[in-house]
Amino acid sequence: MAPLDQLQRPLRDLRISVTDRCNFRCRYCMPAEVFGPNYQFLPRDEILSFEEIERISRALVPIGVSKLRLTGGEPLLRRGIDDLIGMLSAINGIDDIALTTNGVLLAHHAEALALAGLKRVTVSLDALDPATFAQMNGVGAKIDRVLAGIGSAQTFGLPVKVNAVIQRGVNEQEILPLARWAKENHITLRYIEFMDVGESNGWQMEKVVPASEIRATLESEFPLEALPPTHPGETAKRWKHADSDAEIGIIASVTQPFCQGCSRLRLSAEGKLFTCLFASEGHDIRTLVRRFEDDEKLRHEVATLWTARRDRYSEDRGQNPGPKAEMSYLGG
Ligand code: SAM
Ligand code: SF4
Ligand code: SF4
């Protein structure tokens, strides 16, 4: 029986962080001065193996999990990631497997990912202007590689969605160029409000470009038609261009929170479960897995955790005393 949490929300999505490492240092996520050369990432033996990830995912299907998303850190840094996708896509009851990536290694991986059973890919791309892009990713990475990755994913039949985090004074001038480019290339685009995840990104409300402003900027150039939600708990408000099928959405987690429908559970790379993106502490599941406890025991543990869940951080903003776990660790 699928459990409901204290706010009557079912468990549906499992977001799996396959690594806490990344080849970017986006300032809003892993600023280089915090995640520098001496930063201690998780040692290899603490990271869940593919078999352990598969086992946890499979065990959670009977209590509601039907959608998986691989994330990180940068998931394409994990060697053999397509093997993991193959293992996950063989699980009965999983009907969607997606992956979120910064896209810089995607051109090399797209074919193997598609063949392994990946259903779709989300690429994070905050700017088309090369200088703004290089500055935002913190390592000077070139936009051309990300665009090649997107092209390659399309070539191999993977539907692509692009996420752009918009920050005041950093890339609000990219809102319209991104919309023009996405429309031209038939790519679904999502703008994301800059969130107060973790403790190291220097978040301030003044740096958030609210959804209302993003929408007004878009409507200064594009006539948009509202689209109805496709499922309860959808994170994005969505529109389509009046003169094309291209879809555009805004994830307003700060100014219009959507905790009411939140069915997401996160699994960190070292096997801790987080019932909210803004939680301080995770719940260890790796110990049970490494003790070879049976699936029933794993399920019971997670169902108990889910049943007790009351998280609604974005609706209660400021009420959580913290400190909050970093997004690159628990999985965006
Ligand atoms: N490295 C991959 C990537 O960048 O797509 C996957 C992990 S990343 C943590 C997942 C998503 O979180 C990305 O789309 C990123 O833009 C978003 N993100 C990270 N920090 C954020 C913040 N402070 N506010 C809003 N979104 C953020
Ligand atoms: Fe890396 Fe993604 Fe975080 Fe950027 S947003 S630093 S690409 S994990
Ligand atoms: Fe879900 Fe927590 Fe985000 Fe609310 S703040 S939508 S409960 S992850």
Coordinates of N, CA and C in Angstrom, one line a residue, residues 77-154:
L77 N 29.6 12.4 -14.7 CA 30.9 12.1 -14.2 C 31.0 10.7 -13.6
R78 N 29.9 10.1 -13.3 CA 29.9 8.7 -12.7 C 30.1 7.7 -13.9
R79 N 31.2 7.0 -13.8 CA 31.6 6.0 -14.8 C 30.5 4.9 -15.0
G80 N 30.2 4.6 -16.2 CA 29.2 3.5 -16.5 C 27.8 3.9 -16.2
I81 N 27.5 5.2 -16.2 CA 26.1 5.6 -15.8 C 25.0 5.0 -16.7
D82 N 25.4 4.7 -18.0 CA 24.4 4.1 -18.9 C 24.1 2.6 -18.4
D83 N 25.1 2.0 -17.8 CA 24.8 0.6 -17.2 C 23.8 0.8 -16.1
L84 N 23.9 1.8 -15.3 CA 22.9 2.0 -14.2 C 21.5 2.2 -14.8
I85 N 21.5 3.0 -15.9 CA 20.2 3.3 -16.5 C 19.6 2.0 -17.1
G86 N 20.4 1.2 -17.6 CA 19.9 -0.1 -18.1 C 19.3 -0.9 -17.0
M87 N 20.0 -0.9 -15.8 CA 19.5 -1.7 -14.7 C 18.2 -1.2 -14.2
L88 N 18.1 0.2 -14.1 CA 16.9 0.8 -13.6 C 15.7 0.6 -14.6
S89 N 16.0 0.7 -15.9 CA 14.9 0.6 -16.8 C 14.3 -0.8 -16.9
A90 N 15.1 -1.8 -16.3 CA 14.5 -3.2 -16.3 C 13.6 -3.4 -15.1
I91 N 13.5 -2.4 -14.2 CA 12.6 -2.6 -13.0 C 11.1 -2.5 -13.4
N92 N 10.4 -3.5 -13.1 CA 8.9 -3.5 -13.3 C 8.3 -2.4 -12.5
G93 N 7.4 -1.6 -13.2 CA 6.7 -0.5 -12.4 C 7.4 0.8 -12.5
I94 N 8.6 0.9 -13.0 CA 9.2 2.2 -13.3 C 8.8 2.7 -14.7
D95 N 8.1 3.8 -14.8 CA 7.7 4.1 -16.1 C 8.4 5.4 -16.7
D96 N 9.3 6.0 -15.9 CA 10.0 7.2 -16.4 C 11.3 7.2 -15.8
I97 N 12.4 7.4 -16.6 CA 13.7 7.6 -16.1 C 14.3 8.8 -16.8
A98 N 14.6 9.8 -16.0 CA 15.2 11.1 -16.6 C 16.5 11.3 -15.9
L99 N 17.2 12.3 -16.5 CA 18.6 12.6 -16.0 C 18.7 14.1 -16.1
T100 N 19.3 14.8 -15.1 CA 19.6 16.2 -15.2 C 21.1 16.4 -15.2
T101 N 21.5 17.1 -16.2 CA 23.0 17.3 -16.4 C 23.3 18.7 -16.8
N102 N 24.6 19.1 -16.6 CA 25.0 20.4 -17.1 C 25.3 20.3 -18.6
G103 N 25.3 19.1 -19.2 CA 25.4 19.0 -20.6 C 26.7 19.0 -21.3
V104 N 27.8 19.3 -20.5 CA 29.1 19.5 -21.1 C 29.7 18.2 -21.6
L105 N 29.2 17.0 -21.0 CA 29.7 15.7 -21.5 C 28.7 15.0 -22.2
L106 N 27.5 15.6 -22.5 CA 26.4 14.9 -23.0 C 26.6 14.4 -24.5
A107 N 27.4 15.1 -25.3 CA 27.6 14.7 -26.7 C 28.2 13.3 -26.7
H108 N 29.1 13.0 -25.7 CA 29.8 11.7 -25.7 C 28.8 10.6 -25.2
H109 N 27.8 11.0 -24.4 CA 27.0 9.9 -23.7 C 25.7 9.7 -24.3
A110 N 25.2 10.6 -25.1 CA 23.8 10.6 -25.5 C 23.3 9.3 -26.1
E111 N 24.1 8.8 -27.0 CA 23.7 7.5 -27.7 C 23.6 6.4 -26.7
A112 N 24.6 6.2 -25.9 CA 24.6 5.1 -24.9 C 23.4 5.3 -23.9
L113 N 23.1 6.5 -23.5 CA 22.0 6.8 -22.6 C 20.7 6.4 -23.2
A114 N 20.5 6.8 -24.4 CA 19.3 6.5 -25.1 C 19.1 5.0 -25.3
L115 N 20.2 4.3 -25.7 CA 20.1 2.9 -25.9 C 19.8 2.1 -24.6
A116 N 20.3 2.7 -23.5 CA 20.1 2.0 -22.2 C 18.7 2.2 -21.6
G117 N 17.9 3.1 -22.2 CA 16.6 3.2 -21.8 C 16.2 4.5 -21.1
L118 N 17.1 5.5 -21.2 CA 16.8 6.8 -20.6 C 15.6 7.4 -21.4
K119 N 14.6 8.0 -20.7 CA 13.4 8.5 -21.4 C 13.6 9.9 -21.9
R120 N 14.3 10.7 -21.1 CA 14.4 12.2 -21.4 C 15.5 12.8 -20.6
V121 N 16.0 13.9 -21.1 CA 17.1 14.6 -20.4 C 16.8 16.0 -20.1
T122 N 17.2 16.5 -19.0 CA 17.1 17.9 -18.7 C 18.5 18.5 -18.6
V123 N 18.7 19.6 -19.4 CA 20.0 20.2 -19.5 C 19.9 21.6 -18.8
S124 N 20.8 21.8 -17.9 CA 20.9 23.1 -17.2 C 21.7 24.1 -18.1
L125 N 21.1 25.2 -18.5 CA 21.7 26.2 -19.3 C 21.2 27.5 -19.0
D126 N 22.0 28.3 -18.3 CA 21.5 29.6 -17.7 C 21.8 30.8 -18.7
A127 N 22.6 30.6 -19.7 CA 22.8 31.8 -20.6 C 23.3 31.3 -21.9
L128 N 23.0 32.0 -23.0 CA 23.5 31.7 -24.3 C 24.8 32.5 -24.6
D129 N 24.8 33.7 -24.0 CA 26.0 34.6 -24.2 C 27.2 33.9 -23.6
P130 N 28.3 33.6 -24.4 CA 29.4 32.8 -24.0 C 30.1 33.4 -22.7
A131 N 30.2 34.7 -22.6 CA 30.9 35.3 -21.4 C 30.0 35.1 -20.2
T132 N 28.7 35.3 -20.3 CA 27.9 35.1 -19.1 C 27.9 33.6 -18.7
F133 N 27.8 32.8 -19.7 CA 27.8 31.3 -19.4 C 29.1 30.9 -18.7
A134 N 30.2 31.3 -19.2 CA 31.5 31.0 -18.7 C 31.6 31.5 -17.2
Q135 N 31.1 32.7 -17.0 CA 31.2 33.3 -15.7 C 30.3 32.5 -14.7
M136 N 29.1 32.1 -15.2 CA 28.2 31.5 -14.3 C 28.6 30.0 -13.9
N137 N 29.2 29.3 -14.9 CA 29.6 28.0 -14.5 C 30.9 27.9 -13.7
G138 N 31.6 29.0 -13.6 CA 32.7 29.0 -12.6 C 33.9 28.4 -13.1
V139 N 33.9 27.7 -14.2 CA 35.2 27.1 -14.7 C 35.5 27.4 -16.1
G140 N 34.7 28.4 -16.6 CA 35.0 28.9 -18.0 C 34.6 27.9 -19.1
A141 N 33.7 27.0 -18.7 CA 33.2 26.0 -19.7 C 32.5 26.6 -20.9
K142 N 32.7 26.1 -22.1 CA 32.2 26.7 -23.3 C 30.8 26.2 -23.7
I143 N 30.0 27.2 -24.0 CA 28.6 27.0 -24.4 C 28.5 26.0 -25.5
D144 N 29.5 26.0 -26.5 CA 29.3 25.2 -27.7 C 29.2 23.7 -27.3
R145 N 29.9 23.3 -26.3 CA 29.9 21.9 -25.9 C 28.5 21.5 -25.4
V146 N 27.9 22.4 -24.6 CA 26.5 22.1 -24.1 C 25.5 22.1 -25.3
L147 N 25.7 23.0 -26.2 CA 24.8 23.0 -27.4 C 25.0 21.7 -28.2
A148 N 26.2 21.3 -28.3 CA 26.5 20.0 -29.0 C 25.8 18.9 -28.3
G149 N 25.9 18.9 -27.0 CA 25.3 17.8 -26.2 C 23.8 17.8 -26.4
I150 N 23.1 19.0 -26.4 CA 21.7 19.0 -26.7 C 21.4 18.5 -28.0
G151 N 22.2 18.9 -29.0 CA 21.9 18.4 -30.4 C 22.1 16.9 -30.5
S152 N 23.1 16.4 -29.8 CA 23.3 15.0 -29.8 C 22.1 14.2 -29.2
A153 N 21.6 14.7 -28.0 CA 20.5 14.1 -27.4 C 19.3 14.0 -28.3
Q154 N 19.1 15.1 -29.0 CA 17.9 15.2 -30.0 C 18.1 14.2 -31.1

